[in-house]
Structures are given as C-alpha cells and as structure tokens.
Short mmCIF file of C-alpha atoms in Angstrom, two decimals:
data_model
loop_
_atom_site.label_atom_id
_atom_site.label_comp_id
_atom_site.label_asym_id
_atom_site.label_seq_id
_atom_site.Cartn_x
_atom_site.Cartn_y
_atom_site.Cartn_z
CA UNK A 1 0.00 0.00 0.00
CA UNK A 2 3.14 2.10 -0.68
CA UNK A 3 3.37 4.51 -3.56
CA UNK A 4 5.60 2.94 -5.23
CA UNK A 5 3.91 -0.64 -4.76
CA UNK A 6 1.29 0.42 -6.07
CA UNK A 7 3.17 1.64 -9.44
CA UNK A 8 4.88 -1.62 -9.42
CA UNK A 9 1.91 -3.37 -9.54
CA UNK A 10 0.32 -1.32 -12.05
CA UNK A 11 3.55 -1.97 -14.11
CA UNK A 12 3.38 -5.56 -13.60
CA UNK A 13 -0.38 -6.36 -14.79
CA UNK A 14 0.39 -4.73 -18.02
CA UNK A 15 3.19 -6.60 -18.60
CA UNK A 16 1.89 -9.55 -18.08
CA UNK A 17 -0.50 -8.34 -20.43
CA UNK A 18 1.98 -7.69 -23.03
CA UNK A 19 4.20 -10.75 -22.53
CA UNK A 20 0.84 -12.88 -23.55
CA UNK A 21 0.09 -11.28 -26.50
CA UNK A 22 4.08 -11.06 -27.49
CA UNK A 23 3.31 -13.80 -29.94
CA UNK A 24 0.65 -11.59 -31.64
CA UNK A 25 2.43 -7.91 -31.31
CA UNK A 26 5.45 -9.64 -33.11
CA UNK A 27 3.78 -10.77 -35.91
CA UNK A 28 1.23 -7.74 -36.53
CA UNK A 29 -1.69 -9.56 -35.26
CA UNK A 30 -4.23 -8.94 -33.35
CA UNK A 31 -6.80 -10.60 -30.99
CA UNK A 32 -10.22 -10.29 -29.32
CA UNK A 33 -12.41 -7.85 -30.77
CA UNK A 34 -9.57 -6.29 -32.53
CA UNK A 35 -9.80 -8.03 -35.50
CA UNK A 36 -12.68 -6.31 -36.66
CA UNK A 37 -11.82 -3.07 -34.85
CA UNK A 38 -8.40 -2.54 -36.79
CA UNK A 39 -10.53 -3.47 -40.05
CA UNK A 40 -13.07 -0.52 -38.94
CA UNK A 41 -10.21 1.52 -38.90
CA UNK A 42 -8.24 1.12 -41.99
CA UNK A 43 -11.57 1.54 -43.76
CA UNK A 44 -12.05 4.85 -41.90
CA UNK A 45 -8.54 6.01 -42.82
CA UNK A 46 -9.26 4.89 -46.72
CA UNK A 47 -12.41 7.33 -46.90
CA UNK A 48 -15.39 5.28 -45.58
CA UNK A 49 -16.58 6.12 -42.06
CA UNK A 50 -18.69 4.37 -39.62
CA UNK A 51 -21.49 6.64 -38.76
CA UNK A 52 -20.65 8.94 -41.57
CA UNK A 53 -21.13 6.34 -44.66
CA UNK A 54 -23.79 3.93 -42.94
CA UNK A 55 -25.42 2.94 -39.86
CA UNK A 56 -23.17 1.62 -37.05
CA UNK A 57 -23.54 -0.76 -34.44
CA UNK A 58 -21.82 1.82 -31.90
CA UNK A 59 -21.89 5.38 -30.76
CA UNK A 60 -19.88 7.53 -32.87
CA UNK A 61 -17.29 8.23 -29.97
CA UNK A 62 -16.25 4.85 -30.33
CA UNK A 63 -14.25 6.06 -33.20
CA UNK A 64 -11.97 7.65 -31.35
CA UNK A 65 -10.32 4.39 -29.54
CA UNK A 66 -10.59 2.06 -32.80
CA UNK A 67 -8.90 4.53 -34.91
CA UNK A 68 -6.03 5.43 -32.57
CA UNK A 69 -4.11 2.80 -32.96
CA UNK A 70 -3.53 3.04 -36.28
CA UNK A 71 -1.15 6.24 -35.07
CA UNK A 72 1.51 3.62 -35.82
CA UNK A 73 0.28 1.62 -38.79
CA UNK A 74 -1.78 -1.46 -39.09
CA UNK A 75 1.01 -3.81 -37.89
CA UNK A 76 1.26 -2.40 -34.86
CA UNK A 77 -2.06 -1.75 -33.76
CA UNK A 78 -2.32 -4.42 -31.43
CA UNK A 79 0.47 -2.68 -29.59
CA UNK A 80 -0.22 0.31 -29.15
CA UNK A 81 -3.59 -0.01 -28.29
CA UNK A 82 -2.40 -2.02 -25.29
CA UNK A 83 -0.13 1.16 -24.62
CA UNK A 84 -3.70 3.32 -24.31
CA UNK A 85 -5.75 1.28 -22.80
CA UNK A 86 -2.54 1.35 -19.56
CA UNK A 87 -3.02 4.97 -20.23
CA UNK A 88 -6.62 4.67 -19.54
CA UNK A 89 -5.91 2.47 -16.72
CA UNK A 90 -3.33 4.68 -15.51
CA UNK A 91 -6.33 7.52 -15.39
CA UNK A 92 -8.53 5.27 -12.76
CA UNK A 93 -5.79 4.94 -10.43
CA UNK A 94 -4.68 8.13 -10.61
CA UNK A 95 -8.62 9.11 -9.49
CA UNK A 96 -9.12 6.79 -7.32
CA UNK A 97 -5.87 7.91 -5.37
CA UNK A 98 -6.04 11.55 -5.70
CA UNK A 99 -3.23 11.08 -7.59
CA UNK A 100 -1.24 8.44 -5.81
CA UNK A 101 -1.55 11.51 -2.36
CA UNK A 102 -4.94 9.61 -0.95
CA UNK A 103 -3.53 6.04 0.89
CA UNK A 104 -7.36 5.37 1.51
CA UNK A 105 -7.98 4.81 -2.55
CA UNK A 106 -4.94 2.17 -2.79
CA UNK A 107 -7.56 -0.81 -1.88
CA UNK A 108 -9.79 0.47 -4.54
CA UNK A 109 -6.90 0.74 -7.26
CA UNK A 110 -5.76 -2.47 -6.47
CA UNK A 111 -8.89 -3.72 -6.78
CA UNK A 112 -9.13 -2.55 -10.75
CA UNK A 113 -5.82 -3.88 -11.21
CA UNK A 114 -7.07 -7.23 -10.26
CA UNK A 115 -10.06 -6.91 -12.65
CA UNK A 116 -7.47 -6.03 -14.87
CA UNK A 117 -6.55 -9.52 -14.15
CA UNK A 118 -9.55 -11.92 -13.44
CA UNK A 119 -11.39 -10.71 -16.54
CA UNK A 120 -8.82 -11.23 -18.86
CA UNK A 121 -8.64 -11.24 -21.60
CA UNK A 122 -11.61 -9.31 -22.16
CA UNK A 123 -10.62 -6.48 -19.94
CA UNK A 124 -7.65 -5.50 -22.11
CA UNK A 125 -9.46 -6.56 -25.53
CA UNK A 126 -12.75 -4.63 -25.54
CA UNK A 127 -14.28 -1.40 -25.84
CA UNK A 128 -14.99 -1.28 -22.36
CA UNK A 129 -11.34 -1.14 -21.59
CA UNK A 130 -11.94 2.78 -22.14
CA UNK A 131 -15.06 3.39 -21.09
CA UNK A 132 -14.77 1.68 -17.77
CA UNK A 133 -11.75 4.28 -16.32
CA UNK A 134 -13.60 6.95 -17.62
CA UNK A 135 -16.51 5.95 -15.49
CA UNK A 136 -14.35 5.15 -12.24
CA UNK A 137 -12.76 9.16 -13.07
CA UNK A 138 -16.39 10.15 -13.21
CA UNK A 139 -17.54 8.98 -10.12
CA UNK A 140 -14.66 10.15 -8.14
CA UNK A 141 -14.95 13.45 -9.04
CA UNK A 142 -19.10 13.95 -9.56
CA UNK A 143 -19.06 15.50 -6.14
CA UNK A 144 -16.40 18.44 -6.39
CA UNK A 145 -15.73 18.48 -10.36
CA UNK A 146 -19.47 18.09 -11.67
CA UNK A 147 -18.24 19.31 -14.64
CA UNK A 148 -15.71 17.37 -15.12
CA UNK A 149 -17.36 14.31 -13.97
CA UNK A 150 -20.51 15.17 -16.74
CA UNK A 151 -18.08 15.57 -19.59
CA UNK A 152 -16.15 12.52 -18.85
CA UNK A 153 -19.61 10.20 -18.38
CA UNK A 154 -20.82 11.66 -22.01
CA UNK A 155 -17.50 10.69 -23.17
CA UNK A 156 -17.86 7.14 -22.44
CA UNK A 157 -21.34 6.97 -23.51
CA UNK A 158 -20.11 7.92 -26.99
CA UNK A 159 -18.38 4.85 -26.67
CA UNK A 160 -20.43 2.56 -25.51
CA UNK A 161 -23.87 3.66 -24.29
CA UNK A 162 -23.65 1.99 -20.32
CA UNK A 163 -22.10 5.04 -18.66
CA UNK A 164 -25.47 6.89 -19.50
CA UNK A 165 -26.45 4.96 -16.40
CA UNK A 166 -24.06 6.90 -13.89
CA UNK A 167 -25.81 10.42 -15.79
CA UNK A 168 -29.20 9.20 -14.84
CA UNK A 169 -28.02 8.54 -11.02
CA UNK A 170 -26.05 11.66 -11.11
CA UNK A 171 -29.17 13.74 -12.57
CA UNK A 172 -31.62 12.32 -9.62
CA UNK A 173 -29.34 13.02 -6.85
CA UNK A 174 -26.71 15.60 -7.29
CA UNK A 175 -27.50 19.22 -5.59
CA UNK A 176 -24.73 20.08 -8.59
CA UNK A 177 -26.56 18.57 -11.38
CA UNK A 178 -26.34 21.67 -13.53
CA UNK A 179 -22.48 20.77 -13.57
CA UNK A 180 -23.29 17.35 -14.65
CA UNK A 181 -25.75 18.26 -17.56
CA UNK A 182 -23.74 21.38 -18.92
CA UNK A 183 -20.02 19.01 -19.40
CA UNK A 184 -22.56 15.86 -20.84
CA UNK A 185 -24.22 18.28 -22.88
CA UNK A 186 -21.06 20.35 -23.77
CA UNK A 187 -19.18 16.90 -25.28
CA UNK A 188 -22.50 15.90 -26.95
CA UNK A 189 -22.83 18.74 -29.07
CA UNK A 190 -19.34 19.20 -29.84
CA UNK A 191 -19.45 15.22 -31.32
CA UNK A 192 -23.10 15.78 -32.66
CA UNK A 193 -22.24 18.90 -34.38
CA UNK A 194 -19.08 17.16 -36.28
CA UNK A 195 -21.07 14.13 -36.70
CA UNK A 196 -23.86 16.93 -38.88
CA UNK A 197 -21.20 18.83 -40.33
CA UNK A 198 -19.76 15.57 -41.98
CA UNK A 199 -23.01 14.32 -43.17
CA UNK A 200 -23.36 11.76 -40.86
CA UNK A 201 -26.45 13.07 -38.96
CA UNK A 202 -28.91 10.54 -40.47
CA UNK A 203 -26.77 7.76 -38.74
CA UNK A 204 -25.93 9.73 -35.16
CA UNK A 205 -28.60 7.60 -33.29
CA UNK A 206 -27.95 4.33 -35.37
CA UNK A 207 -27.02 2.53 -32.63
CA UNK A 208 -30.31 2.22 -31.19
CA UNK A 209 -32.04 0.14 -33.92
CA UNK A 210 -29.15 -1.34 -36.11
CA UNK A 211 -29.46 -4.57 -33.72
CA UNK A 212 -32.66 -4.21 -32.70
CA UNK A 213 -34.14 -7.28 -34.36
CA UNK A 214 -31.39 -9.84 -32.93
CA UNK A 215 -32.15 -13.25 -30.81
CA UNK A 216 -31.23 -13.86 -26.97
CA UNK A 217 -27.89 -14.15 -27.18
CA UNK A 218 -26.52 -17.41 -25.18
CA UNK A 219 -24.99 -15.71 -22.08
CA UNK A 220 -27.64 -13.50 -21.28
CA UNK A 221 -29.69 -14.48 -17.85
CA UNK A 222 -32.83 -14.34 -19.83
CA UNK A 223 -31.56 -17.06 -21.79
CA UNK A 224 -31.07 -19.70 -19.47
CA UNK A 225 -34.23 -21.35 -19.66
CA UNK A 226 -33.42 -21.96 -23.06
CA UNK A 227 -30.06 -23.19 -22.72
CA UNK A 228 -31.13 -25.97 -20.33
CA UNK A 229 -34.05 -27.09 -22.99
CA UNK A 230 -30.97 -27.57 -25.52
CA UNK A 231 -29.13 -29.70 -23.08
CA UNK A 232 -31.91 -31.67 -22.29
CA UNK A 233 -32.75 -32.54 -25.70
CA UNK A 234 -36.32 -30.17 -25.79
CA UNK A 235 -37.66 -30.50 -29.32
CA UNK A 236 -37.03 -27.09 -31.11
CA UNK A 237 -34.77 -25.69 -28.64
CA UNK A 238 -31.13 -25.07 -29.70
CA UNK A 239 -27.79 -23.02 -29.50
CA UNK A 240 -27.30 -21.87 -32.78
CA UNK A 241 -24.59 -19.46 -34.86
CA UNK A 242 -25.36 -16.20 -36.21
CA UNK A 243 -23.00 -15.36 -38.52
CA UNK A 244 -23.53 -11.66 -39.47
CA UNK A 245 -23.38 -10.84 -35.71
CA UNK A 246 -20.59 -13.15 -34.68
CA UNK A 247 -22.40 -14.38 -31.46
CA UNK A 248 -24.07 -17.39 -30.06
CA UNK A 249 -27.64 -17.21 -29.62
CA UNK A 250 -30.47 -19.24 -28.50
CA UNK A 251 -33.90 -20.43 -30.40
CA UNK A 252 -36.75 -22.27 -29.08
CA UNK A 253 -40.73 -22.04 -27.88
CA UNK A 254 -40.90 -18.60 -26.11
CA UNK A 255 -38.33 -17.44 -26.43
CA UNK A 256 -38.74 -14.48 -28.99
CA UNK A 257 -41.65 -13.46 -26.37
CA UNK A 258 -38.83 -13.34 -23.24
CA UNK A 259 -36.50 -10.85 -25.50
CA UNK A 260 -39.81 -8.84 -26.03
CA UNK A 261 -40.56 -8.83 -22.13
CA UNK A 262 -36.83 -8.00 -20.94
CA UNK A 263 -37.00 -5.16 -23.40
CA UNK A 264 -40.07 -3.78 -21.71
CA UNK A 265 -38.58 -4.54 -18.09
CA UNK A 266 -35.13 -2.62 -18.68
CA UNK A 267 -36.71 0.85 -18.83
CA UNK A 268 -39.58 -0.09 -15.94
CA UNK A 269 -36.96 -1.09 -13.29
CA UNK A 270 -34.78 2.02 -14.20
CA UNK A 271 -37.32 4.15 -13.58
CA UNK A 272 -38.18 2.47 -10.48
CA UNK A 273 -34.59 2.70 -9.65
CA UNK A 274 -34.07 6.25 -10.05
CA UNK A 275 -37.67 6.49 -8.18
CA UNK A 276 -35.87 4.54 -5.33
CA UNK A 277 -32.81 7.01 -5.73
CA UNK A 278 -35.08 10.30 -5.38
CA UNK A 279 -36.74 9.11 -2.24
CA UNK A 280 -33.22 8.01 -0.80
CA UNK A 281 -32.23 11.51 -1.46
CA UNK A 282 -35.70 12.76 -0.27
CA UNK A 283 -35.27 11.16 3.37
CA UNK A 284 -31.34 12.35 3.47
CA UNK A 285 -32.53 16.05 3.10
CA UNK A 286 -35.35 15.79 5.73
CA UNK A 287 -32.81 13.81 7.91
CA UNK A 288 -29.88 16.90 7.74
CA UNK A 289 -28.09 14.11 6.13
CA UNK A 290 -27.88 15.68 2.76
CA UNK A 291 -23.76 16.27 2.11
CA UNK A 292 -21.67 15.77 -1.31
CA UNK A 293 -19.89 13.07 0.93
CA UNK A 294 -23.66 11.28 0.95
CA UNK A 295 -24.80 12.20 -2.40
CA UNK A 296 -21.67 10.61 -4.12
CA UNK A 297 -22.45 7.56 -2.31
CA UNK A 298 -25.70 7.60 -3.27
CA UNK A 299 -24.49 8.26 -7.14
CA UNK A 300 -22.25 5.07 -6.46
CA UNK A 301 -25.03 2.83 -5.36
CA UNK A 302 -27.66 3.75 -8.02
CA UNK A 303 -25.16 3.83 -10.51
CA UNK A 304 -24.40 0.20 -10.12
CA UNK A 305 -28.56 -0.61 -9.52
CA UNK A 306 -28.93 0.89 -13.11
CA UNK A 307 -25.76 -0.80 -14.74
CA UNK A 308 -26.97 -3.88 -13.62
CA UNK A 309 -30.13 -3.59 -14.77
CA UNK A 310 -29.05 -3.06 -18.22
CA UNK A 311 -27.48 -6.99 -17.65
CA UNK A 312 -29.97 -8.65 -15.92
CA UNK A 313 -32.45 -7.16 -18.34
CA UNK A 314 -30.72 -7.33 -21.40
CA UNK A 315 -31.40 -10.48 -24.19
CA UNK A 316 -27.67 -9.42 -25.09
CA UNK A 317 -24.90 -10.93 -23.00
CA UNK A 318 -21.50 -10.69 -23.89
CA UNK A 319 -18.46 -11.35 -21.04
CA UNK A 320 -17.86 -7.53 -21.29
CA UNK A 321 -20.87 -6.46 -19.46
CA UNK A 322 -19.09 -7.43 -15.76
CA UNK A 323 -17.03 -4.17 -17.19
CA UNK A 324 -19.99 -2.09 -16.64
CA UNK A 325 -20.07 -3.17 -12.99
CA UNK A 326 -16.14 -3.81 -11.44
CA UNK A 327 -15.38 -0.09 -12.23
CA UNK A 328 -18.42 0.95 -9.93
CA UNK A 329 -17.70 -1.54 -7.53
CA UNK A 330 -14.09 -0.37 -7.62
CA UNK A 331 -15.28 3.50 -6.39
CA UNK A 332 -17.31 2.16 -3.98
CA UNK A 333 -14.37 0.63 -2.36
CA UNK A 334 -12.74 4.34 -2.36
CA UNK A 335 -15.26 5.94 -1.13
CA UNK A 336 -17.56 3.60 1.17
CA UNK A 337 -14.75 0.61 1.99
CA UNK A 338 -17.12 -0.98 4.34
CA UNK A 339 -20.56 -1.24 2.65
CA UNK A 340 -18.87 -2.10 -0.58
CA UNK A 341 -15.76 -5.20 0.67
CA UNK A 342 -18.50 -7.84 0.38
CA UNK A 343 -20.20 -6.91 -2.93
CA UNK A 344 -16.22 -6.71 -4.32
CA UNK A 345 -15.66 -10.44 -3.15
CA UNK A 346 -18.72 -11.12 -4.48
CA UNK A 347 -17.77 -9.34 -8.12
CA UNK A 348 -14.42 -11.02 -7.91
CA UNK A 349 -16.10 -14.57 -8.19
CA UNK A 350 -18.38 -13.34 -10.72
CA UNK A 351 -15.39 -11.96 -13.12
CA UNK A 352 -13.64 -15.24 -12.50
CA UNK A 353 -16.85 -17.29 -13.42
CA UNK A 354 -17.13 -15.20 -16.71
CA UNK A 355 -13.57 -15.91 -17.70
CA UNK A 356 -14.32 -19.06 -17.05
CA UNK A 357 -17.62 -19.62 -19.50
CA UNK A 358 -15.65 -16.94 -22.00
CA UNK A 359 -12.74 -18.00 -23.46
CA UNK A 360 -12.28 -20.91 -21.13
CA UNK A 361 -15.66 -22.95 -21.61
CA UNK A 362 -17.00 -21.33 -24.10
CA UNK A 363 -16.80 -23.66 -27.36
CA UNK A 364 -18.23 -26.79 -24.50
CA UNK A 365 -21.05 -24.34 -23.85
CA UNK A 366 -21.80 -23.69 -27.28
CA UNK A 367 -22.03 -27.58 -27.73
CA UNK A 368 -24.56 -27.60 -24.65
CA UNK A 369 -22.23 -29.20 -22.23
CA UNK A 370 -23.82 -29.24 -18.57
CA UNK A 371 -20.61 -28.22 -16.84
CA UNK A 372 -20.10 -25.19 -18.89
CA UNK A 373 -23.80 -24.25 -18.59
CA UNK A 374 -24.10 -24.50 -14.81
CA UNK A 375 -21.10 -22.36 -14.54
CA UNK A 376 -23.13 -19.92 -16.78
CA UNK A 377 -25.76 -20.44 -14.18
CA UNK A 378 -23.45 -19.89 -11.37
CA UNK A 379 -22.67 -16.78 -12.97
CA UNK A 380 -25.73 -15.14 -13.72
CA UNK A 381 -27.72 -16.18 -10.57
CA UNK A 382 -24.70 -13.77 -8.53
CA UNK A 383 -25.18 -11.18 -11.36
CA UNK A 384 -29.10 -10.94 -10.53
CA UNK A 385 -28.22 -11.43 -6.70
CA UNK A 386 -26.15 -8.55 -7.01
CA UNK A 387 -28.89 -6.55 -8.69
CA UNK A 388 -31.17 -7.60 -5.65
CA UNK A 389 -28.43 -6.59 -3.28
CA UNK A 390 -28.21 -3.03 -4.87
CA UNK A 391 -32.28 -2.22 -4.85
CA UNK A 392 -32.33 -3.77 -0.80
CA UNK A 393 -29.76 -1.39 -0.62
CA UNK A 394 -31.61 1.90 -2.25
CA UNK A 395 -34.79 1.26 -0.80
CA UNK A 396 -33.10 1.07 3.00
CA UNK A 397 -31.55 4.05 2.67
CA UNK A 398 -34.74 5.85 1.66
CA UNK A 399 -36.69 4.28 4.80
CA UNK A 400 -35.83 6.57 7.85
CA UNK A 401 -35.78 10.57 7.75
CA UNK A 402 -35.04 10.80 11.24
CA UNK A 403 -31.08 9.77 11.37
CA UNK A 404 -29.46 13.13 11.01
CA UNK A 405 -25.59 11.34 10.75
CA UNK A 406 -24.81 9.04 7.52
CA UNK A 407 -25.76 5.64 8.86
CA UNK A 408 -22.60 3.19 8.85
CA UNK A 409 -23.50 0.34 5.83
CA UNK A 410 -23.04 -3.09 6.69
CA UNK A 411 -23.16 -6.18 5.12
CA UNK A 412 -25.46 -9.21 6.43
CA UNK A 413 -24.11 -12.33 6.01
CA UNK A 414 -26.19 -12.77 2.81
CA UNK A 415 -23.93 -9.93 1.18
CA UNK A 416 -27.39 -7.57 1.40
CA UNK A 417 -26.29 -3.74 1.80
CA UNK A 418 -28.47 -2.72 5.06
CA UNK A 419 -27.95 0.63 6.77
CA UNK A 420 -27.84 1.10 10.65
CA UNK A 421 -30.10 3.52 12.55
#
C-alpha cells in the first residue's frame, strides 16, 4: 500500500498483459475484438466512415479508440492499443488515489488492477477497456468536479452507451446537477455537431435500432431457460450461430416473447430505480443528512442498480458487461470501503466465473455441455443477486428521515447492503 507498490503493480499487470500477447504484437496480429476493430479503422482512414457512410452498431465516440491505434500503422495496432488502454488504466488509479496523495484509494486501485486480471482477456481486448476508467474518473470526481465528472460520463457513452447509467443517477441526486448536464451536454454537441457537419447526422442515433431485431444471445440471464431445454434434448430448442453478428444465440418455444418482455422490463426497473434514488435523497434532506460526501455515495449505489439492470435485463450478453459493474464496484471501495468489501468479493467470483464460460468454456457451452452451462448459471444467478443486493440497498436508505448522521453500511451475512439507525 506504498506509492511505489502500487506503481509496481500497475507496471506488472500490463506486462503480463503484453508478454501474452508477445506472440501476436510480433507478428502484426491482433486478438479479441480487434480483428474487426483494426478493419473498422483502416476503412475509416481509406475514406469510408462508420457513422458517416452507414449505420453503425456503436456510438460515434467509439471512433476515437478504434482509430487510434492506427497512429503507428496497421502492424502495430495491437500494440499500441495495449499502450492506451494502460493509459486509460493509468487515469482510474490516478482518481481513485487523488493522484497516488490519498492512501485510503490504494484498496480500490488495487482492486481494478485485479479486474485487470480476473477478466482477462476481455478487460484489455474490448471497448470497455476505455469506457470503464472513464466511469471510475467520473464517479470520483461527480461531487467536487461536476463538470468534469458530466463531460467525462458523455465521453464514455459515446463509446459505448452503459455510462449513460451513472448520468441518470447523477441527474436524480446531485444538488450540482447543472455541472453534470452542462459538461454531458457540452461533449455531446461538440461530437453531434461534427457528426452533422460531416453528413453523418442521419446515422448519429444508429445505434439504437441497427441490432434491434437480434435473438437472446446465449450468455444473457434471460436465456437460461433456453439453454437448459438444448441440453436436455427439448424439441425445437437449440444453441445456434449467427453469422452476421458473430455471437451465439439461443432459439426455441418462447423465447422471442422473453426478449420482447426484458426489453419492456429494462426501462420499468430504471425508472423504479431512479424512483428509489429520489426518495433516498428525499429522506437524506429531511434527515440533515444531505452532504456531497452522501450524495456521491448515493451516485455510487444507483449507478451500479442501473448498470446492472441493463445486464440482468438485457437479451444481449457478452463477457464484457461485468465491465460495466467492477469499475463501480471499484469506487465504492474508495469511497464507502465498508458497505462495498463484500459486494467486491462477491464481483471477484463473478469476473472469475465469466472468464471461465468466455474464453475458457466457451466452445463446450456452445455444444450444450452441462458443466459449462451451470457455470453460466453460477454466474448469472450472482449477477441478478447482485442486482437484488443493490435495490435492498436503495430502498433502506430511503426508509428513515429521522437519522441526522450518515448511517454506517453493513453487510449481512447474505452480502445484502443494510444501513444502521
């Protein structure tokens, strides 16, 4: 827990990192998603633009981290986006340590350095490998640098649209809210208005519908039913390839109705989350309670209700998803160590259970072993018990106005988040 520990550490995960894609870096290679993302961008650089040219299965921000890389040339793109996405890194721990001067943030870095580790290779191969430090920078600094904290949030949601969720918990609770709106809206425009000027506008929002019409994919929770009915031989239930996506989805009786019903369930429960978050807020103000200290907590806690909504009510599921949740997790450590050590053990076994079903178990899944699948299971029964966790969590901290100090969270032995009178 030493300065320079900590740095060594940091060092360390990255080069592990490095030494196991050595075999790709030296040949110009490239693995993961990038593959497709260094195609995106040599297309870009020979005149046709995602967004610009045609619809796009991302936000236009995302742009900005596929073509990078090519700073150095195709052959090297696998390199050097390994270089910025330490950079990236670099900018969580630098937030959640004040800059290396705050000792009480070195848990809470660690912490992301060991996601770093337990989700790999996804953590170092994916979009989210961006967007997840600029959400951890966010939530450190939505309290004093609203600003800041806005700007950075509509950055990653230009990426990839999750972070929207720490806006919406940011807009409900914040006394400092017009901070938040004014740097979100300030990047927004300044991306929509290039997006316009290029001719792109048509395709700004194509994110929304381009992949609107796709199946449950395999790893979702919603699809579990349906994996189980493959493994146990149900007549017209199967795991099956789509090729134009890339992905592994399920088919069977139902199951086109349970990806209509999730998609009406994701924007009920965030409303009722963010309902949850205003009368949280509500009781702090008629308790005295009502301080930036307790409204960034508050942020922390909703944030993560609403990012894991958009999993457990999602008929996508890809092993990136746990990236929309560590980085949350991760602030909470900084900033409540107490109320959050459990839920990080708990999101610790999770990340190692997805690395496990993705690359690990994945092609035995896909072939409808049992092992792989209950591991699936395993995996998505803690994601939804760590949805239920956060909305106990909300809805206690709404249900007394009379404590005037912040109540002390604790942990029950069933990893629930209560709060203490």
């Amino acid at each position: 827990m030493t300065r320079r520990g900590l740095l060594v550490g940091f060092a360390a995960v990255h080069v592990v990192h490095l030494i196991g894609l050595l075999h790709v870096i030296l040949f110009g290679g490239t693995q993961g998603d990038l593959p497709l993302y260094r195609l995106w961008a040599m297309q870009a650089l020979h005149g046709h633009w995602p967004v610009i040219d045609d619809p796009w299965v991302y936000p236009v921000g995302a742009l900005a981290p596929i073509v990078a890389p090519m700073i150095a040339g195709a052959f090297n793109y696998q390199l050097i986006w390994l270089v910025l996405v330490a950079c990236a890194n670099l900018l969580a721990i630098l937030a959640l340590t004040g800059g290396l001067q705050r000792p009480s943030g070195y848990p809470a870095a660690w912490y992301w350095l060991l996601i770093q580790i337990l989700l790999a290779p996804v953590s170092m191969l994916r979009l989210e490998a961006f967007t997840a430090p600029l959400a951890i920078a966010a939530l450190v600094y939505v309290a004093r640098r609203p600003v800041v904290s806005g700007a950075l949030i509509a950055a990653g949601a230009w990426i990839k649209v999750w972070p929207a969720a720490l806006a919406a918990a940011a807009v409900v609770v914040s006394s400092r809210r017009r901070g938040v709106i004014l740097g979100g809206l300030s990047v927004s425009a300044v991306i929509a208005v290039t997006v316009v000027a290029f001719g792109g506008g048509a395709n700004l929002f194509s994110f929304m519908t381009v992949q609107g019409d796709r199946s449950v994919q395999l790893e979702a929770p919603v699809a579990t039913p349906w994996v189980w009915a493959t493994i146990l031989g149900i007549p017209g239930s199967e795991i099956r390839n789509n090729v134009e996506l890339a992905t592994r989805e399920v088919t069977g009786p139902g199951e086109q109705l349970a990806g209509q019903l999730v998609g009406i369930a994701m924007p009920v429960a965030f409303a009722l989350i963010m309902l949850l978050l205003w009368r949280a807020r509500r009781a702090a103000a008629a308790g005295g309670r009502l301080t930036p200290r307790f409204e960034q907590r508050l942020i922390v806690r909703g944030s993560f209700a609403l990012a894991a909504a958009l999993i457990v009510f999602n008929k996508v599921g890809s092993p990136q998803y746990m990236l929309w949740l560590a980085p949350i997790v991760a602030v909470g450590l900084a900033v409540e160590p107490e109320a959050w050590r459990s839920i990080a053990w708990w999101m610790a076994g999770v990340s190692v259970a997805t690395t496990l079903v993705f690359p690990i178990l994945y092609m035995p899944l896909v072939d409808a072993n049992p092992i792989a699948a209950s591991v699936l299971l395993a995996r998505n029964a803690m994601v939804v018990g760590l949805f239920a966790v956060s909305i106990s969590s909300l809805w206690r901290m709404g249900a007394s106005r009379r404590t005037r100090a912040l109540p002390p969270a604790s942990l029950t032995a069933t990893g629930a988040v209560a709060t203490q009178s």
